[in-house]
CSV table of C-alpha atoms in Angstrom, one decimal:
chain,number,residue,atom,x,y,z
N,1,THR,CA,0.0,0.0,0.0
N,2,LEU,CA,1.0,3.6,-0.6
N,3,GLU,CA,1.3,6.1,2.2
N,4,LYS,CA,0.8,9.8,1.9
N,5,THR,CA,4.0,11.7,2.7
N,6,LYS,CA,3.0,15.2,1.7
N,7,GLN,CA,0.0,17.1,0.4
N,8,LEU,CA,-0.3,20.0,-1.9
N,9,ILE,CA,-3.5,22.1,-2.1
N,10,GLY,CA,-4.3,24.3,-5.0
N,11,TYR,CA,-5.6,27.8,-5.1
N,12,ASN,CA,-9.4,27.6,-4.8
N,13,ASP,CA,-8.9,23.9,-3.9
N,14,GLU,CA,-8.4,22.6,-7.5
N,15,ILE,CA,-5.2,21.5,-9.1
N,16,LEU,CA,-5.9,21.3,-12.8
N,17,ASP,CA,-2.5,20.0,-14.0
N,18,LEU,CA,0.8,19.1,-12.5
N,19,LYS,CA,4.2,18.1,-14.0
N,20,THR,CA,7.6,17.3,-12.5
N,21,ILE,CA,10.5,19.4,-13.7
N,22,PRO,CA,13.5,17.2,-14.8
N,23,GLY,CA,16.8,18.4,-13.5
N,24,ALA,CA,15.2,20.7,-10.9
N,25,GLN,CA,15.6,18.7,-7.7
N,26,GLU,CA,12.2,18.0,-6.2
N,27,SER,CA,10.4,20.7,-8.2
N,28,ILE,CA,7.0,20.6,-9.9
N,29,VAL,CA,4.9,23.0,-11.8
N,30,MET,CA,1.2,23.1,-11.2
N,31,ALA,CA,-1.8,24.9,-12.7
N,32,THR,CA,-4.3,25.7,-10.0
N,33,ASN,CA,-7.7,27.3,-10.5
N,34,SER,CA,-6.2,30.7,-11.2
N,35,LYS,CA,-4.4,32.8,-13.7
N,36,HIS,CA,-1.0,32.0,-12.1
N,37,ALA,CA,1.0,28.8,-12.3
N,38,GLN,CA,3.3,27.8,-9.5
N,39,ILE,CA,6.7,26.2,-9.4
N,40,VAL,CA,6.9,24.4,-6.1
N,41,ASN,CA,9.8,22.7,-4.3
N,42,ILE,CA,8.1,19.7,-2.8
N,43,SER,CA,10.7,19.4,0.0
N,44,THR,CA,10.4,22.9,1.3
N,45,PHE,CA,7.1,24.0,-0.2
N,46,ASP,CA,8.8,27.2,-1.4
N,47,SER,CA,7.1,28.4,-4.5
N,48,LYS,CA,7.4,30.9,-7.3
N,49,LEU,CA,4.4,32.3,-9.2
N,50,LEU,CA,4.4,32.5,-12.9
N,51,VAL,CA,2.4,35.7,-13.5
N,52,GLY,CA,1.2,36.8,-16.9
N,53,HIS,CA,-2.0,35.1,-18.0
N,54,THR,CA,-5.3,37.0,-17.6
N,55,ASP,CA,-7.5,34.0,-17.1
N,56,THR,CA,-7.4,30.5,-15.6
N,57,ILE,CA,-4.5,28.3,-16.6
N,58,LEU,CA,-5.8,25.0,-17.9
N,59,SER,CA,-2.6,23.0,-18.5
N,60,VAL,CA,1.2,22.9,-18.0
N,61,ASP,CA,4.0,21.0,-19.7
N,62,VAL,CA,7.8,20.9,-19.3
N,63,THR,CA,10.5,20.3,-21.8
N,64,GLN,CA,12.5,17.0,-21.4
N,65,ASP,CA,15.5,18.9,-20.2
N,66,GLY,CA,13.5,20.9,-17.7
N,67,LYS,CA,14.6,24.3,-19.1
N,68,PHE,CA,11.2,25.5,-20.2
N,69,VAL,CA,7.6,25.3,-18.9
N,70,ALA,CA,4.6,25.9,-21.1
N,71,THR,CA,1.3,27.1,-19.8
N,72,SER,CA,-2.0,27.4,-21.7
N,73,SER,CA,-4.9,29.4,-20.5
N,74,LYS,CA,-8.6,30.3,-21.1
N,75,ASP,CA,-7.2,33.7,-22.2
N,76,THR,CA,-6.4,31.9,-25.5
N,77,THR,CA,-2.6,32.2,-25.1
N,78,CYS,CA,0.2,29.8,-24.5
N,79,ARG,CA,3.2,31.1,-22.6
N,80,ILE,CA,6.8,29.7,-22.4
N,81,TRP,CA,8.7,30.3,-19.2
N,82,ASP,CA,12.5,29.9,-18.8
N,83,THR,CA,13.1,27.9,-15.6
N,84,SER,CA,16.7,29.1,-15.3
N,85,THR,CA,15.4,32.5,-14.3
N,86,ARG,CA,13.6,31.2,-11.2
């Protein structure tokens, strides 16, 4: 059986999408029910908001090398974020 070790709660209680970031030790990016995505260190729970969309972010994805995160939103845009600037 699996045991819960940590729990993440999204903004407004919904996590719409979540991906691990390769090469970024214990980091994930998640789309919560808001216009901001978050990069979260799952060990420390430190987070950085990705601010720029004007409506709810529906999905996130990460390049295989972990250098870029893509977000798509109800504002009809897709944004590419450079993870090296975090």
